[in-house]
Short mmCIF file of C-alpha atoms and ligand atoms in Angstrom, two decimals:
data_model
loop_
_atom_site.label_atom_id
_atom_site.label_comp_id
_atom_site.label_asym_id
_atom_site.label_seq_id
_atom_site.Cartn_x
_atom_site.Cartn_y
_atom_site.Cartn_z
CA UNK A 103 -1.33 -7.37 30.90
CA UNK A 104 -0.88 -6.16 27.57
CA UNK A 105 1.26 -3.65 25.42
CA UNK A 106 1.21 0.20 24.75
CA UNK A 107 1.43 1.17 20.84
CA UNK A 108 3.07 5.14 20.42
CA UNK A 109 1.99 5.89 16.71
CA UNK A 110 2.25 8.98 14.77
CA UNK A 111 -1.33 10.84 14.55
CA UNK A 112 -0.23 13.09 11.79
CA UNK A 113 2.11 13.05 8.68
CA UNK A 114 5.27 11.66 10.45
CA UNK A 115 8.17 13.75 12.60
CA UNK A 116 5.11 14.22 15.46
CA UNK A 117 7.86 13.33 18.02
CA UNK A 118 7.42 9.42 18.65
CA UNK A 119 11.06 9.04 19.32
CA UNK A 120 11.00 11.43 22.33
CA UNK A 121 8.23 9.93 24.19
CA UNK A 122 9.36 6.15 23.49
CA UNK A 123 12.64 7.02 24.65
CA UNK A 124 10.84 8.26 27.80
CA UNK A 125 8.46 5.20 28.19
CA UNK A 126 10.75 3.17 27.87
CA UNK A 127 12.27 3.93 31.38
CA UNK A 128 9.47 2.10 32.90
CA UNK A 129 9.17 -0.32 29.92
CA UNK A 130 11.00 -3.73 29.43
CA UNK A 131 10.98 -4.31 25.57
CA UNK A 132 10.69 -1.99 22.92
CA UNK A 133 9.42 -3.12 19.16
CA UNK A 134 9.77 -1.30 16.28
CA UNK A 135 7.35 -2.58 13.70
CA UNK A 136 7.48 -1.19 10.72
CA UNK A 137 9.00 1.35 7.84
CA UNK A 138 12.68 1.47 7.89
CA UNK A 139 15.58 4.23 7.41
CA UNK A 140 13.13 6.70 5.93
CA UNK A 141 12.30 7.31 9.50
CA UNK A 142 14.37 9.28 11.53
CA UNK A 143 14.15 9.40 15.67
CA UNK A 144 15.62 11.95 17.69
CA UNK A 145 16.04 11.56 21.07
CA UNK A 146 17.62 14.32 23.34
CA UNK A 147 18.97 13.53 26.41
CA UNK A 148 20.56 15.98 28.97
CA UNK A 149 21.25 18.05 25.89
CA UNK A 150 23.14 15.26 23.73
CA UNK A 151 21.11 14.45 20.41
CA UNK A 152 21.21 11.19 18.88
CA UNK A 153 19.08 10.40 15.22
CA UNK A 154 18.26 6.74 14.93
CA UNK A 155 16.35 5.78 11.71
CA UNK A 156 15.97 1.87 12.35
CA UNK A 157 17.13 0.88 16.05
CA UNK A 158 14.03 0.96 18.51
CA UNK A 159 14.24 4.86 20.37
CA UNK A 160 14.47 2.88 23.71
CA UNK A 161 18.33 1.70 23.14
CA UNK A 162 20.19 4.63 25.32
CA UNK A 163 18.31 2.60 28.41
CA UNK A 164 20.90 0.07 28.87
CA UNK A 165 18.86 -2.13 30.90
CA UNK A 166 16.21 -2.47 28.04
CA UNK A 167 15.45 -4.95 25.47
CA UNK A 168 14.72 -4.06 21.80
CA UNK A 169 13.36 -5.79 19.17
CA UNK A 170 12.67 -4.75 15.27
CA UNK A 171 9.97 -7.16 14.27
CA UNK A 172 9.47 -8.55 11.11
CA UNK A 173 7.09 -5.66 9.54
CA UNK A 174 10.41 -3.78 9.11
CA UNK A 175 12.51 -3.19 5.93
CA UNK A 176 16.31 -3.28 7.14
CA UNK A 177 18.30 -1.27 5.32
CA UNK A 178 22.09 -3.59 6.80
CA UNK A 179 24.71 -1.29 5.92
CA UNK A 180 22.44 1.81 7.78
CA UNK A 181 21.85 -0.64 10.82
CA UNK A 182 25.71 -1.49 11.12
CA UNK A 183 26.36 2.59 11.02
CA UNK A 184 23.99 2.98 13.73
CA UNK A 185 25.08 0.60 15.72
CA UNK A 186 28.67 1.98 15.06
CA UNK A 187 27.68 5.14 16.40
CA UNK A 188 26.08 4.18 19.53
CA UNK A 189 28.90 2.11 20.23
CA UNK A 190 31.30 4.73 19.39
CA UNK A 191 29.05 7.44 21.75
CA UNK A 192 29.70 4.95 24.68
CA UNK A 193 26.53 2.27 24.01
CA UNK A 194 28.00 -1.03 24.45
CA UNK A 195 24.33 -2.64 22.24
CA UNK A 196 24.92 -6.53 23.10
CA UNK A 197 22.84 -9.04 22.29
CA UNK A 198 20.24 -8.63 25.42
CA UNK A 199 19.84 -5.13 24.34
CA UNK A 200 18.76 -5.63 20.65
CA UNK A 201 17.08 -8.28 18.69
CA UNK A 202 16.48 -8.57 14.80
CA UNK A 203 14.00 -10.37 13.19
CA UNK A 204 15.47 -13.03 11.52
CA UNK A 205 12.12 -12.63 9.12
CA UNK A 206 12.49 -8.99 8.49
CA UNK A 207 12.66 -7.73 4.92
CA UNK A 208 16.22 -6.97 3.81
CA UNK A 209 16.51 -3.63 2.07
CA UNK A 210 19.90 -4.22 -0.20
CA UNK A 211 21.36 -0.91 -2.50
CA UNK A 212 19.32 -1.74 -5.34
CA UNK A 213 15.96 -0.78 -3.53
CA UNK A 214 17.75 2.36 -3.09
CA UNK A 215 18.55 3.31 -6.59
CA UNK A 216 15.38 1.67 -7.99
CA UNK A 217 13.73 4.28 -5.29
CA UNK A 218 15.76 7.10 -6.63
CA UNK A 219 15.45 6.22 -10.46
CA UNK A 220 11.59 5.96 -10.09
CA UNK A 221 11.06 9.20 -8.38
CA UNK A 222 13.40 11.04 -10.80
CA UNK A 223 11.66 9.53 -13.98
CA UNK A 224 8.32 10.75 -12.55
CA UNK A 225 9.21 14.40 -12.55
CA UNK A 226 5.71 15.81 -11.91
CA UNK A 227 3.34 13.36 -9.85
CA UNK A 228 6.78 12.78 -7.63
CA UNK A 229 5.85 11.05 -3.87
CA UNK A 230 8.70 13.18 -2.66
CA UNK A 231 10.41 9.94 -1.26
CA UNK A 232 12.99 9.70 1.36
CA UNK A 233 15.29 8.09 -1.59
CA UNK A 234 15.64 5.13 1.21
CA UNK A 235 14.49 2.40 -0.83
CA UNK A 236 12.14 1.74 1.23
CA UNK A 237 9.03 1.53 -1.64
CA UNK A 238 10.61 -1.04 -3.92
CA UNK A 239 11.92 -3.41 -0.57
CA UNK A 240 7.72 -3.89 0.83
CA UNK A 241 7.51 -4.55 -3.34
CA UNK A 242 9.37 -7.26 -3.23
CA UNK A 243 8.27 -8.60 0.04
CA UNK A 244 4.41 -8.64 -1.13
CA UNK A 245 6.04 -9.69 -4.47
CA UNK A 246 7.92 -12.93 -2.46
CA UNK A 247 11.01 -12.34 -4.39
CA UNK A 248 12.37 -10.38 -0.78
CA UNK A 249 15.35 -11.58 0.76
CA UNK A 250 14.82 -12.00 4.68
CA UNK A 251 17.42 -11.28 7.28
CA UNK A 252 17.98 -15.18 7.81
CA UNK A 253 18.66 -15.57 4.54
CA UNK A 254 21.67 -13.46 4.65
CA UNK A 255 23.54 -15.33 7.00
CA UNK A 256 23.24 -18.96 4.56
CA UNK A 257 26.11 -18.05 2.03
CA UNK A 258 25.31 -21.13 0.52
CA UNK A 259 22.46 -20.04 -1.06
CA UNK A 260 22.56 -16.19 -0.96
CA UNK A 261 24.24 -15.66 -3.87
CA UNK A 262 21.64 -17.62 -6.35
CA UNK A 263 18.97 -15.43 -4.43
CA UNK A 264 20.81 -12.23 -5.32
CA UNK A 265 20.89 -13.59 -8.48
CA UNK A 266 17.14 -14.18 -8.95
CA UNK A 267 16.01 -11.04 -7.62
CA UNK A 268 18.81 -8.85 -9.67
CA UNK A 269 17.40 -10.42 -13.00
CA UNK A 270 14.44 -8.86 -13.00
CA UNK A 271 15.76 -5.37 -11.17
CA UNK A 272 18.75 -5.44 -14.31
CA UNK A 273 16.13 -5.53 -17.26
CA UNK A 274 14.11 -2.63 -15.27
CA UNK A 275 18.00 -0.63 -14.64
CA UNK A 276 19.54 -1.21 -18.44
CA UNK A 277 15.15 -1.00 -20.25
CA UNK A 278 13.83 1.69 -18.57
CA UNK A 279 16.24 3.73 -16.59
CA UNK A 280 19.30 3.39 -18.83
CA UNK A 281 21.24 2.60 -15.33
CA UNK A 282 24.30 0.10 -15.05
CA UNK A 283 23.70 -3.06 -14.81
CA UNK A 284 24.26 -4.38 -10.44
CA UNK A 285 26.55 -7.43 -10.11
CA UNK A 286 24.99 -10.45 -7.59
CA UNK A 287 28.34 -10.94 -6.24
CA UNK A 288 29.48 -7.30 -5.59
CA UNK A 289 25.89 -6.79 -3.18
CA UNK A 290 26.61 -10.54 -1.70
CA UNK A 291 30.54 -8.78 -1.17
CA UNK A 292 29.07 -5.69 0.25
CA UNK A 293 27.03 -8.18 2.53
CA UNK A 294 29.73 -10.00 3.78
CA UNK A 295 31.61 -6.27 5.21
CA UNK A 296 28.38 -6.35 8.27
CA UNK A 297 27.02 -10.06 8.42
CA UNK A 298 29.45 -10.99 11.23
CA UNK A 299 28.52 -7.37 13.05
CA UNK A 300 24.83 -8.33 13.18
CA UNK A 301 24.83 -12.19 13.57
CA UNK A 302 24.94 -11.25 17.49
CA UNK A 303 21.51 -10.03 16.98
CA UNK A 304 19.86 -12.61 15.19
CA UNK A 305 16.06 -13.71 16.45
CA UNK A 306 14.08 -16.02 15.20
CA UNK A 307 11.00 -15.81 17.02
CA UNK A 308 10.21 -12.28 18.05
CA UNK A 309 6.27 -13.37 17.88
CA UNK A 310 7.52 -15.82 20.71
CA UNK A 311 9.22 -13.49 22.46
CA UNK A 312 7.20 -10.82 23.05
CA UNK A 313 3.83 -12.83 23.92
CA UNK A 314 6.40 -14.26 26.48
CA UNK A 315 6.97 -10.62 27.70
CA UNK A 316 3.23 -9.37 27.71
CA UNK A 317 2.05 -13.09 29.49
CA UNK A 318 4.54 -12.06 32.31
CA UNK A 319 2.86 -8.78 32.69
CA UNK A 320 6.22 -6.64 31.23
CA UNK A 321 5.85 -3.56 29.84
CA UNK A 322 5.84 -3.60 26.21
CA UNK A 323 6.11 -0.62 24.01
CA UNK A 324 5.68 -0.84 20.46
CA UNK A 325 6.64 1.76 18.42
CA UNK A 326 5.55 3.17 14.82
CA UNK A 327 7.51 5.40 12.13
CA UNK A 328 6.41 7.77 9.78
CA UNK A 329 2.35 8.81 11.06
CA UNK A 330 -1.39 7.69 9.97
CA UNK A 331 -1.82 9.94 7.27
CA UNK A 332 0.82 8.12 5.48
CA UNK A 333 -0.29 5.05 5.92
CA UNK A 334 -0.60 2.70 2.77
CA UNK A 335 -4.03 1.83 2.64
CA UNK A 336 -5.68 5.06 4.61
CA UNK A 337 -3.02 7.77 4.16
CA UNK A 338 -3.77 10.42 1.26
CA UNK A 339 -2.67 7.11 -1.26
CA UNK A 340 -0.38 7.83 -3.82
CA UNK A 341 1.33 10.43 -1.44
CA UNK A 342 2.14 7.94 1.53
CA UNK A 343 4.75 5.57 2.49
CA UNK A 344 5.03 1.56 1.68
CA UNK A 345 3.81 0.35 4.90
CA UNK A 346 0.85 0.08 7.28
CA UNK A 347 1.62 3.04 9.65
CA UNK A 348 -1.27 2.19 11.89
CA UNK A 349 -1.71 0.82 15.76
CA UNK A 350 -2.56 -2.79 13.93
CA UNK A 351 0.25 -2.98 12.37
CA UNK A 352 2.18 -3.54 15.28
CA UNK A 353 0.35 -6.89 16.18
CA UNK A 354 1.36 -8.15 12.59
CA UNK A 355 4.35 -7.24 12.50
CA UNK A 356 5.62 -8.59 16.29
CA UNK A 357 2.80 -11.82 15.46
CA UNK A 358 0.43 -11.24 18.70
CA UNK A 359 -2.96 -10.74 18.86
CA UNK A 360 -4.95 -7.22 18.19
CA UNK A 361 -6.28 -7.78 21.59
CA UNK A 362 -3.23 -7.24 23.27
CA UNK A 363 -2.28 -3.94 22.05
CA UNK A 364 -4.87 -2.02 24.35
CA UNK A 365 -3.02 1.37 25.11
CA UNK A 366 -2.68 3.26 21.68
CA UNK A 367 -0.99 6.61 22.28
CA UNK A 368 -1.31 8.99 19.04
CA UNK A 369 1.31 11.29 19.24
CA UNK A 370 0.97 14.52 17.34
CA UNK A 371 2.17 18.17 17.33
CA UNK A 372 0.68 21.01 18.98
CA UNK A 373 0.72 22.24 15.39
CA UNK A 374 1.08 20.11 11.79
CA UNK A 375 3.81 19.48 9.32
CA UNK A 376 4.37 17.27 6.14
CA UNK A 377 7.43 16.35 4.06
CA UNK A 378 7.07 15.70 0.27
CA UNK A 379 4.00 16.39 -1.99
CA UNK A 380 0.75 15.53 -1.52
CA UNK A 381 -2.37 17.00 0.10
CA UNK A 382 -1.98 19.11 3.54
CA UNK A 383 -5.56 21.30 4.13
CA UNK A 384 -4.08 22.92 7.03
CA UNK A 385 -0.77 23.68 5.36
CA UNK A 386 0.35 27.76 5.76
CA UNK A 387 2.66 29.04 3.28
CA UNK A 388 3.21 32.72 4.60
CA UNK A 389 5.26 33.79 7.39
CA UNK A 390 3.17 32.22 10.13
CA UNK A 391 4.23 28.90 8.36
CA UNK A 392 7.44 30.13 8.23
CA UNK A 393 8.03 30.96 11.99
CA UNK A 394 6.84 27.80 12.79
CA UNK A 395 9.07 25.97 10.45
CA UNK A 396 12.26 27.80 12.04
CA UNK A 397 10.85 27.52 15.46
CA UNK A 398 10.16 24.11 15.50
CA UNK A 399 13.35 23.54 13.54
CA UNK A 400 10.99 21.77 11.15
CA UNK A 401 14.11 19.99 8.83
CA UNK A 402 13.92 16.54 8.48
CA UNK A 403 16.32 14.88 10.40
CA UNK A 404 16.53 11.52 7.53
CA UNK A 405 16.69 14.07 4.78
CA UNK A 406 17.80 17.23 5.88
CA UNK A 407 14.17 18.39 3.80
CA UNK A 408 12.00 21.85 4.99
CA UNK A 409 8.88 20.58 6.40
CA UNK A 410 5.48 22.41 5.13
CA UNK A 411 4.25 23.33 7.95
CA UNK A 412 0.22 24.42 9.00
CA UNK A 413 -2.19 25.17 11.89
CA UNK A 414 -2.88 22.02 13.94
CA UNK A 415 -5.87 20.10 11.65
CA UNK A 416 -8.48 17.96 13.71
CA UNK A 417 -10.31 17.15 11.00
CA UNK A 418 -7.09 14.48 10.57
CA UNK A 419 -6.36 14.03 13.80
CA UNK A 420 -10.07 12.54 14.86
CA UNK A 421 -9.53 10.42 11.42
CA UNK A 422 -6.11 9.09 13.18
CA UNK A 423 -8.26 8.02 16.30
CA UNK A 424 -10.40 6.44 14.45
CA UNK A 425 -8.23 4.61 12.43
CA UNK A 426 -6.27 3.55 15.40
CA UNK A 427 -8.28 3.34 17.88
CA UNK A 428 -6.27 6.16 19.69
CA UNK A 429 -7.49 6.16 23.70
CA UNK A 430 -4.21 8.64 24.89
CA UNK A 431 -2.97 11.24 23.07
CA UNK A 432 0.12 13.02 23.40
CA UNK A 433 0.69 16.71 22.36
CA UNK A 434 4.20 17.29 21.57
CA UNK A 435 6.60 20.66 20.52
CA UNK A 436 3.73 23.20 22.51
CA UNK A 437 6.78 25.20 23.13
CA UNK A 438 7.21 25.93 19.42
CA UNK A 439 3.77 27.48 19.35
CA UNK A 440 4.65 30.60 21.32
CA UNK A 441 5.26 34.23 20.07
CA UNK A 442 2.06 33.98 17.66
CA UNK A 443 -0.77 36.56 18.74
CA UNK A 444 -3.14 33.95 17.54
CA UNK A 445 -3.14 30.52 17.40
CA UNK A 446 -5.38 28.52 14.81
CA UNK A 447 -7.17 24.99 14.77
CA UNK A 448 -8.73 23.76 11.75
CA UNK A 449 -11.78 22.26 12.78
CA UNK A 450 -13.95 21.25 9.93
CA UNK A 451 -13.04 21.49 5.73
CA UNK A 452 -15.54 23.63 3.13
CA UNK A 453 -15.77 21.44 0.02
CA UNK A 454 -17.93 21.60 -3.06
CA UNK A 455 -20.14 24.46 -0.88
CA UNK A 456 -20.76 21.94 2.32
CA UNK A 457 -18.83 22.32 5.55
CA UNK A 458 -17.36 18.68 6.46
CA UNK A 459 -15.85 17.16 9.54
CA UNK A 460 -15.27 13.78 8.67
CA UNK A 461 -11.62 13.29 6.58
CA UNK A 462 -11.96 12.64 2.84
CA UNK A 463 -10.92 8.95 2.05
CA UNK A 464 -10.25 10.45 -1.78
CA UNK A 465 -7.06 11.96 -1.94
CA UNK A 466 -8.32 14.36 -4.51
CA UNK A 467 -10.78 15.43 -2.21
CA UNK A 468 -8.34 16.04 0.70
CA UNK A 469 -6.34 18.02 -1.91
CA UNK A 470 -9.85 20.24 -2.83
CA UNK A 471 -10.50 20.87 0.40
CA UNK A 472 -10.52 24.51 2.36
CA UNK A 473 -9.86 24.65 5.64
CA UNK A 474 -12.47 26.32 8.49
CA UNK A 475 -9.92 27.96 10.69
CA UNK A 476 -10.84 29.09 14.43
CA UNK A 477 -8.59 31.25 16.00
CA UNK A 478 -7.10 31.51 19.65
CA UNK A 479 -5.27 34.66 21.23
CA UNK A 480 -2.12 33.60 21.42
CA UNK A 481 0.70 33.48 24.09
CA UNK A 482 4.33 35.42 24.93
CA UNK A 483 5.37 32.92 27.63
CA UNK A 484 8.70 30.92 27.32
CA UNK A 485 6.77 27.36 27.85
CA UNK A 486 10.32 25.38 27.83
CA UNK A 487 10.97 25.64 31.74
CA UNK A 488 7.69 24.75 32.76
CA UNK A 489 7.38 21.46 35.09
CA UNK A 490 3.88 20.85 35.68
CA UNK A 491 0.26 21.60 33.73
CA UNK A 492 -1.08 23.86 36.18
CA UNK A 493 2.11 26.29 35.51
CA UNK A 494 1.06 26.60 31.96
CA UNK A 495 -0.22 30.06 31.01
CA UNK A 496 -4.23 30.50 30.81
CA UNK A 497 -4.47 30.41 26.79
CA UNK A 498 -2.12 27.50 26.73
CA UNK A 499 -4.36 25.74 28.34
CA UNK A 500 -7.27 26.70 26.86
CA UNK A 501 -6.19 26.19 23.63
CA UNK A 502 -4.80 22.43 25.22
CA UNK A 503 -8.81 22.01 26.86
CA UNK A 504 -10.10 22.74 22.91
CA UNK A 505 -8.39 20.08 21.24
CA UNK A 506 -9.31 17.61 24.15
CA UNK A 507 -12.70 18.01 24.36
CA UNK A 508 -13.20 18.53 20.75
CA UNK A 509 -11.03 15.55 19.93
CA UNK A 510 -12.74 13.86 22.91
CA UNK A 511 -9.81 12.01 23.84
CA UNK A 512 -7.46 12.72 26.76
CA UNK A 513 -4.73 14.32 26.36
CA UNK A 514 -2.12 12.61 28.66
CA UNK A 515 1.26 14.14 28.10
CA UNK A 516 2.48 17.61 26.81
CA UNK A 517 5.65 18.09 25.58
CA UNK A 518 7.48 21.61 25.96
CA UNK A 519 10.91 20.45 24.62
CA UNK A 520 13.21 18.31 23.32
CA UNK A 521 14.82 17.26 26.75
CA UNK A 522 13.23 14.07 28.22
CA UNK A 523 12.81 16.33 31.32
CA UNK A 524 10.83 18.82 29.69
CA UNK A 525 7.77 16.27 29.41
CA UNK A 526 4.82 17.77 31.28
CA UNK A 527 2.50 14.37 32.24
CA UNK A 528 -1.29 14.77 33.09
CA UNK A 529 -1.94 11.18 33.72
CA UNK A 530 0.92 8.82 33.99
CA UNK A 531 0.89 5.93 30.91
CA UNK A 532 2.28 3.49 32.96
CA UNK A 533 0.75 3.77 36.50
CA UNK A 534 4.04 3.56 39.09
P1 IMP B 864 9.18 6.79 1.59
O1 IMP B 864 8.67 6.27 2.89
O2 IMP B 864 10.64 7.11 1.61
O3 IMP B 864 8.81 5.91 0.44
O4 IMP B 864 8.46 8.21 1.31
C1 IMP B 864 7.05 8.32 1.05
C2 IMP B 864 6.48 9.59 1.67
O5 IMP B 864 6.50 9.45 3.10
C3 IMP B 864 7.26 10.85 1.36
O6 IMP B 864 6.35 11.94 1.30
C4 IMP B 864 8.16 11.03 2.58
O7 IMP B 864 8.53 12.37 2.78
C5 IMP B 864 7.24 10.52 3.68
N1 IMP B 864 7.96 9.98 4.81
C6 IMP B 864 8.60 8.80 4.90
N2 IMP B 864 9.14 8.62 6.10
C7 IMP B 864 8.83 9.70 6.82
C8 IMP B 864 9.06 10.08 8.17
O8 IMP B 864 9.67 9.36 8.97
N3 IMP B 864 8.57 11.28 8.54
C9 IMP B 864 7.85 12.08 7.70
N4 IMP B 864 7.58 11.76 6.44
C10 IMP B 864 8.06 10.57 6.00
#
């Protein structure tokens, strides 16, 4: 047996959170392995939104276990909020429902304003940053000055960490950002407000745990933030996030081998978006762009941000298979795409006079490149009450058959709407 990966295929927002939350009605555990608060996962059911940022998108199944695994960047105070809320919305999260990582990375409020302070001394050249501190806590882990979750529940020694790491983040604050000094013992204070809500949910071997799972043939679902083109090391680099957005990341992060991550479902939108700068070939800034941005209600839901929004680009999205090693894909928010009278897919870039179909590894190359649009007529038809594939109107599915074959990948579920009903499946992910 082994586990099913849902990544993003795009730049983040694709719609992960939706079809984890419905996976994970035949699943067993659900891991969350990497990024942090900057992501933000809305889940709809029977018309009742809830956003999470950090808890796995398979908590409003009661029966379900799930774990954030140590890849992740936990932003405490945001967890305890969220955790607030579900309880608060009726949730009763105990301890069988969620599991931290007692190795996760910490993310404490000086990540936040060292995030905030860096972006706003960059003026131009800014990332465009969620402002969740999410750069400056993977800094610290890679720099091995992070403090982990276990380490946060040893007040004997947390305050001399705080200490440690503070000296170096004070001469940055008072040198360089002219920013008040931040006191060790106010952030080990502010700690002790939520240690005693999350010791319940302390783990210390989530590697342990879910090769347990996957041995006894469960269903395992991991799940990625953000998308692939923001990964660290493949994304368009400096205009990405912190972390490794990718399907491997998942069997770092949880500690089991590559081999066992087998299904990787890329999820991406019938059409593309991007928040924050940084290189977007597809990307349409007239009123096509525009419909499709208040169609799609294209905000973010961490920020509140406009997405820049484009024409569907599978010059990227065969680069995301690639990277991943994406063998399912799932085309989310068709819905959004109706009302246009014609529908475009970018299928190759023009750059320095040659026509390309392979994605640019240099970011200034990405940004140089002009995209070769092909158009499709369009559609009218409300696609939001449909139940099954064969009900979808002729284009839709043609323009569904293009990407397919041309991505030559199968296309396994379609997404027409928010709901967790309105999921339209063409081959079931888990087989019963
Ligand atoms: P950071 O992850 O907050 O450091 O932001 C780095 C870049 O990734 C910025 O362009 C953000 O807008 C983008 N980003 C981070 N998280 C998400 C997400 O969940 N969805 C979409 N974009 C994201």
């Amino acid at each position: 047996m082994s586990a099913t990966v849902v990544i993003g295929a795009q730049w983040g927002d694709e719609g992960k959170g939706k079809l984890v939350d419905v996976l994970a009605g035949n699943a067993d555990l659900i891991v969350r392995f990497q990024g942090g608060s900057n992501a933000g996962h809305t889940l709809v059911v029977n018309g009742k939104k809830t956003v999470l940022h950090l808890i796995p998108s398979g908590i409003l199944h009661t029966d379900k276990t799930c774990v954030i695994a140590s890849g992740v960047v936990i932003d405490i105070f945001g967890l305890t909020d969220e955790i607030k809320k579900l309880k608060e919305a009726g949730f009763n999260i105990t301890s069988s429902q969620l599991l931290i990582s007692d190795n996760a990375t910490a993310l404490l409020p000086y990540h936040k304003v060292l995030d905030k302070a860096r972006e706003e001394a960059l003026l131009a050249g800014k990332i465009g940053t969620t402002g969740k501190g999410i750069g400056p806590a993977y800094e610290d882990r890679s720099a091995r000055r992070a403090l982990v979750m276990a380490d946060l529940f040893d007040t004997d020694t947390l305050l001399s960490k705080l200490e440690f790491v503070l000296k170096e983040k004070n001469a940055l604050f008072k040198g360089l950002y002219d920013l008040p000094e931040i006191k060790a013992k106010d952030i080990f204070d502010q700690i002790q407000t939520v240690i005693a809500e999350l010791k319940p949910y302390r783990t210390a071997d989530v590697s342990y745990l879910v090769s347990q799972k996957i041995k006894q043939g469960k269903r395992v679902v991991f799940e990625g933030a953000q998308g692939t083109l923001l990964d660290i090391y493949h994304g368009t680099y400096p205009f990405v996030t912190s972390s490794s957005t990718i399907a491997g990341a998942g069997s770092i992060s949880a500690g089991v081998g590559p081999h066992q991550l087998s299904k990787i479902v890329g999820v991406f939108k019938a059409y593309c978006t991007r928040v924050g700068s940084g290189p977007f070939p597809s990307e349409l800034t007239d009123e096509v762009g525009t419909k499709i941005q208040k169609d799609g209600h294209e905000f973010g839901s961490t920020t509140g941000r406009a997405r820049r929004c484009g024409w569907l680009d599978l010059v990227a999205l065969k680069y995301a298979i690639r990277l991943n090693g994406i063998n399912s894909l799932a085309m989310m928010k068709l819905d959004v795409l109706t009302g246009h009278e014609q529908v475009g897919i970018v299928t190759g870039y023009r750059l320095n006079g040659e026509v390309i179909t392979e994605f640019p590894t240099s970011t200034e190359l990405v940004s140089k490149a002009e995209p070769i649009v092909e158009y499709f007529p369009g559609w009218s038809e409300d696609l939001t009450k449909i139940k099954t594939v064969k009900d979808l109107p002729r284009n839709v599915l043609k323009y569904v058959e293009f990407v397919s074959q041309q991505s030559q990948c199968p296309i396994d579920v379609i997404s027409v709407g928010p709901d967790r009903d309105q999921t339209l499946w063409i081959k079931p992910l888990f087989k019963d």
